[in-house]
mmCIF file of C-alpha atoms in Angstrom:
data_model
loop_
_atom_site.group_PDB
_atom_site.id
_atom_site.type_symbol
_atom_site.label_atom_id
_atom_site.label_comp_id
_atom_site.label_asym_id
_atom_site.label_seq_id
_atom_site.Cartn_x
_atom_site.Cartn_y
_atom_site.Cartn_z
ATOM 1 C CA MET A 24 0.000 0.000 0.000
ATOM 2 C CA GLN A 25 1.365 3.411 -0.976
ATOM 3 C CA LYS A 26 1.549 6.041 1.749
ATOM 4 C CA THR A 27 -0.293 9.299 1.070
ATOM 5 C CA PRO A 28 2.334 12.033 0.776
ATOM 6 C CA THR A 29 2.268 14.890 3.265
ATOM 7 C CA PHE A 30 2.319 18.512 2.158
ATOM 8 C CA GLU A 31 5.994 18.613 3.111
ATOM 9 C CA ASP A 32 6.644 15.492 0.993
ATOM 10 C CA LEU A 33 4.968 17.116 -2.012
ATOM 11 C CA PHE A 34 7.040 20.255 -1.582
ATOM 12 C CA ARG A 35 10.299 18.346 -1.127
ATOM 13 C CA ASP A 36 9.593 16.091 -4.134
ATOM 14 C CA CYS A 37 8.776 19.066 -6.351
ATOM 15 C CA ARG A 38 11.397 19.650 -9.035
ATOM 16 C CA ARG A 39 10.383 22.722 -11.082
ATOM 17 C CA THR A 40 7.385 24.687 -9.841
ATOM 18 C CA ALA A 41 5.077 25.030 -6.866
ATOM 19 C CA VAL A 42 2.282 27.543 -7.345
ATOM 20 C CA HIS A 43 -0.458 28.485 -4.919
ATOM 21 C CA LEU A 44 -3.694 30.336 -5.587
ATOM 22 C CA GLU A 45 -5.497 31.928 -2.642
ATOM 23 C CA THR A 46 -9.008 33.259 -3.206
ATOM 24 C CA ARG A 47 -10.417 33.814 0.277
ATOM 25 C CA ASP A 48 -10.436 37.052 2.271
ATOM 26 C CA ALA A 49 -9.701 35.294 5.546
ATOM 27 C CA TYR A 50 -8.064 32.095 6.699
ATOM 28 C CA MET A 51 -7.887 30.457 10.090
ATOM 29 C CA LYS A 52 -8.648 33.451 12.275
ATOM 30 C CA SER A 53 -8.069 31.053 15.168
ATOM 31 C CA ASP A 54 -4.338 31.050 14.320
ATOM 32 C CA PRO A 55 -2.467 32.328 17.397
ATOM 33 C CA ALA A 56 -0.194 34.420 15.144
ATOM 34 C CA PHE A 57 -3.181 36.265 13.693
ATOM 35 C CA ILE A 58 -4.702 36.713 17.151
ATOM 36 C CA ASP A 59 -1.419 38.136 18.495
ATOM 37 C CA TRP A 60 -1.032 40.443 15.473
ATOM 38 C CA ALA A 61 -4.633 41.686 15.824
ATOM 39 C CA ALA A 62 -3.919 42.404 19.499
ATOM 40 C CA GLY A 63 -0.905 44.519 18.524
ATOM 41 C CA LYS A 64 1.721 42.116 19.845
ATOM 42 C CA PRO A 65 5.097 42.070 18.057
ATOM 43 C CA LEU A 66 5.381 39.230 15.569
ATOM 44 C CA ASP A 67 8.482 37.700 13.985
ATOM 45 C CA PRO A 68 7.095 35.769 10.992
ATOM 46 C CA VAL A 69 10.266 33.758 10.396
ATOM 47 C CA GLU A 70 10.397 32.646 14.017
ATOM 48 C CA ARG A 71 6.650 31.930 14.128
ATOM 49 C CA TRP A 72 6.652 29.936 10.889
ATOM 50 C CA ALA A 73 10.219 28.595 10.927
ATOM 51 C CA GLY A 74 9.193 25.276 9.365
ATOM 52 C CA TRP A 75 7.487 26.963 6.433
ATOM 53 C CA HIS A 76 10.355 29.365 5.894
ATOM 54 C CA ALA A 77 12.854 26.470 5.891
ATOM 55 C CA LEU A 78 10.715 24.397 3.505
ATOM 56 C CA VAL A 79 10.423 27.202 0.947
ATOM 57 C CA THR A 80 14.061 28.231 1.314
ATOM 58 C CA GLU A 81 15.165 24.640 0.700
ATOM 59 C CA ALA A 82 12.959 24.365 -2.408
ATOM 60 C CA THR A 83 13.987 27.681 -3.927
ATOM 61 C CA SER A 84 17.664 27.001 -3.209
ATOM 62 C CA ARG A 85 17.457 23.869 -5.385
ATOM 63 C CA GLY A 86 15.833 25.797 -8.217
ATOM 64 C CA VAL A 87 12.111 25.312 -7.622
ATOM 65 C CA GLU A 88 10.127 28.381 -8.642
ATOM 66 C CA VAL A 89 7.622 29.050 -5.844
ATOM 67 C CA ARG A 90 4.861 31.509 -6.699
ATOM 68 C CA ARG A 91 1.765 32.581 -4.766
ATOM 69 C CA ALA A 92 -1.106 34.656 -6.138
ATOM 70 C CA ARG A 93 -3.754 36.150 -3.883
ATOM 71 C CA ILE A 94 -7.129 37.390 -5.087
ATOM 72 C CA VAL A 95 -8.480 39.883 -2.562
ATOM 73 C CA SER A 96 -11.502 42.083 -2.053
ATOM 74 C CA THR A 97 -10.950 45.805 -1.675
ATOM 75 C CA PRO A 98 -10.938 47.575 0.565
ATOM 76 C CA ILE A 99 -9.081 44.735 2.244
ATOM 77 C CA GLY A 100 -10.120 43.285 5.573
ATOM 78 C CA GLU A 101 -8.099 42.743 8.701
ATOM 79 C CA TYR A 102 -6.842 39.263 7.772
ATOM 80 C CA ILE A 103 -5.521 40.342 4.368
ATOM 81 C CA ARG A 104 -3.825 43.321 6.036
ATOM 82 C CA PHE A 105 -2.126 40.797 8.341
ATOM 83 C CA GLU A 106 -1.055 38.627 5.370
ATOM 84 C CA HIS A 107 0.270 41.633 3.504
ATOM 85 C CA GLU A 108 2.280 42.760 6.513
ATOM 86 C CA VAL A 109 4.029 39.405 7.052
ATOM 87 C CA THR A 110 4.601 38.544 3.367
ATOM 88 C CA GLU A 111 7.945 40.309 2.942
ATOM 89 C CA ALA A 112 9.606 38.703 5.971
ATOM 90 C CA LEU A 113 8.007 35.288 5.560
ATOM 91 C CA ASN A 114 7.359 34.536 1.900
ATOM 92 C CA ILE A 115 9.595 36.878 -0.081
ATOM 93 C CA ALA A 116 12.610 36.378 2.200
ATOM 94 C CA ALA A 117 12.347 32.597 1.667
ATOM 95 C CA GLY A 118 12.449 33.053 -2.110
ATOM 96 C CA GLU A 119 8.752 32.927 -2.878
ATOM 97 C CA GLN A 120 7.302 35.318 -5.442
ATOM 98 C CA VAL A 121 3.966 36.825 -4.382
ATOM 99 C CA ARG A 122 1.453 38.820 -6.372
ATOM 100 C CA TRP A 123 -1.895 40.358 -5.496
ATOM 101 C CA LEU A 124 -4.986 40.786 -7.680
ATOM 102 C CA THR A 125 -8.094 42.675 -6.676
ATOM 103 C CA ARG A 126 -11.255 40.643 -6.952
ATOM 104 C CA ARG A 127 -12.705 43.291 -9.264
ATOM 105 C CA ALA A 128 -9.825 42.705 -11.722
ATOM 106 C CA ALA A 129 -10.423 38.930 -11.627
ATOM 107 C CA THR A 130 -14.078 38.981 -12.670
ATOM 108 C CA ASP A 131 -13.534 37.539 -16.136
ATOM 109 C CA ILE A 132 -11.021 34.818 -15.137
ATOM 110 C CA ALA A 133 -12.367 31.271 -14.919
ATOM 111 C CA LEU A 134 -11.254 29.983 -11.511
ATOM 112 C CA PRO A 135 -11.487 26.626 -9.724
ATOM 113 C CA GLY A 136 -13.897 26.623 -6.798
ATOM 114 C CA ASN A 137 -11.164 26.117 -4.202
ATOM 115 C CA ASP A 138 -7.691 27.314 -3.334
ATOM 116 C CA PHE A 139 -4.959 24.976 -4.470
ATOM 117 C CA TRP A 140 -1.279 24.174 -4.727
ATOM 118 C CA LEU A 141 -0.028 22.880 -8.091
ATOM 119 C CA PHE A 142 3.273 21.008 -8.068
ATOM 120 C CA ASP A 143 5.266 20.604 -11.283
ATOM 121 C CA SER A 144 2.114 21.288 -13.356
ATOM 122 C CA ARG A 145 0.750 17.840 -12.541
ATOM 123 C CA LEU A 146 -0.125 17.306 -8.877
ATOM 124 C CA VAL A 147 -2.974 19.389 -7.445
ATOM 125 C CA LEU A 148 -3.454 19.751 -3.720
ATOM 126 C CA VAL A 149 -6.910 21.227 -3.188
ATOM 127 C CA ASN A 150 -7.525 23.159 0.035
ATOM 128 C CA HIS A 151 -11.008 22.809 1.523
ATOM 129 C CA PHE A 152 -12.077 25.389 4.127
ATOM 130 C CA ASP A 153 -15.231 25.977 6.115
ATOM 131 C CA GLY A 154 -17.197 29.222 5.962
ATOM 132 C CA GLU A 155 -14.976 30.815 8.612
ATOM 133 C CA GLY A 156 -11.753 29.971 6.756
ATOM 134 C CA GLU A 157 -10.743 27.084 8.984
ATOM 135 C CA ASN A 158 -8.906 24.290 7.190
ATOM 136 C CA LEU A 159 -11.108 21.226 6.747
ATOM 137 C CA GLU A 160 -9.100 18.892 4.567
ATOM 138 C CA LEU A 161 -6.653 18.552 1.728
ATOM 139 C CA GLU A 162 -7.430 16.584 -1.415
ATOM 140 C CA LEU A 163 -4.643 15.357 -3.705
ATOM 141 C CA SER A 164 -5.353 14.803 -7.391
ATOM 142 C CA GLU A 165 -3.280 13.728 -10.364
ATOM 143 C CA ALA A 166 -6.183 14.304 -12.785
ATOM 144 C CA PRO A 167 -4.662 15.938 -15.887
ATOM 145 C CA ASP A 168 -7.785 18.024 -16.610
ATOM 146 C CA LEU A 169 -7.776 19.471 -13.094
ATOM 147 C CA ALA A 170 -4.049 20.222 -13.272
ATOM 148 C CA LYS A 171 -4.553 22.031 -16.590
ATOM 149 C CA LEU A 172 -7.510 24.044 -15.203
ATOM 150 C CA CYS A 173 -5.468 25.069 -12.161
ATOM 151 C CA GLU A 174 -2.405 25.944 -14.215
ATOM 152 C CA THR A 175 -4.422 28.024 -16.686
ATOM 153 C CA ALA A 176 -6.263 29.852 -13.901
ATOM 154 C CA PHE A 177 -3.097 30.527 -11.944
ATOM 155 C CA GLU A 178 -1.227 31.883 -14.960
ATOM 156 C CA ALA A 179 -4.165 34.155 -15.891
ATOM 157 C CA VAL A 180 -4.203 35.579 -12.371
ATOM 158 C CA TRP A 181 -0.402 35.854 -12.258
ATOM 159 C CA GLN A 182 -0.225 37.839 -15.495
ATOM 160 C CA ARG A 183 -2.692 40.438 -14.188
ATOM 161 C CA ALA A 184 -1.584 40.562 -10.582
ATOM 162 C CA THR A 185 0.618 43.187 -8.963
ATOM 163 C CA PRO A 186 3.966 42.128 -7.467
ATOM 164 C CA HIS A 187 4.022 42.335 -3.684
ATOM 165 C CA ALA A 188 6.514 45.230 -3.595
ATOM 166 C CA GLU A 189 4.158 47.337 -5.707
ATOM 167 C CA PHE A 190 0.806 46.349 -4.195
ATOM 168 C CA ARG A 191 -0.707 49.001 -1.952
ATOM 169 C CA PRO A 192 -3.604 47.563 0.028
ATOM 170 C CA LEU A 193 -6.567 49.876 0.409
#
């Protein structure tokens, strides 16, 4: 029987690309880091998410292109403000490329119904969340049609999106 790979396994086995599309305006508001940030406590993203930072740094150092695109409503809400604030120290510093697209600018892009990670243009890890943005489950698929849909959607968003350094949240 073949073991189901973990997220970390998928990332470590990735050879060329790992892309992530985020379409929600809030995720896991129960996250202690978000709660601390909302309360005004100092936050060191690299320290708080050391495992993530190390995983991305390892992947990018071996040549994997890691890109994340976020579709957001404007004016942005508190959670997206939090994400925007930690992106430079957490994602960009690890070698990830991040772009932002306003929801209004995404109206005519055909998008999958869920957030996803796409590894090497062939493995799709679908993220399922509840109505409050809490993570419910991950679903792994090797379906070629789904991978193509996700790749096409991601690239359409990426081409229109604003690089993190230039994005000014409203």
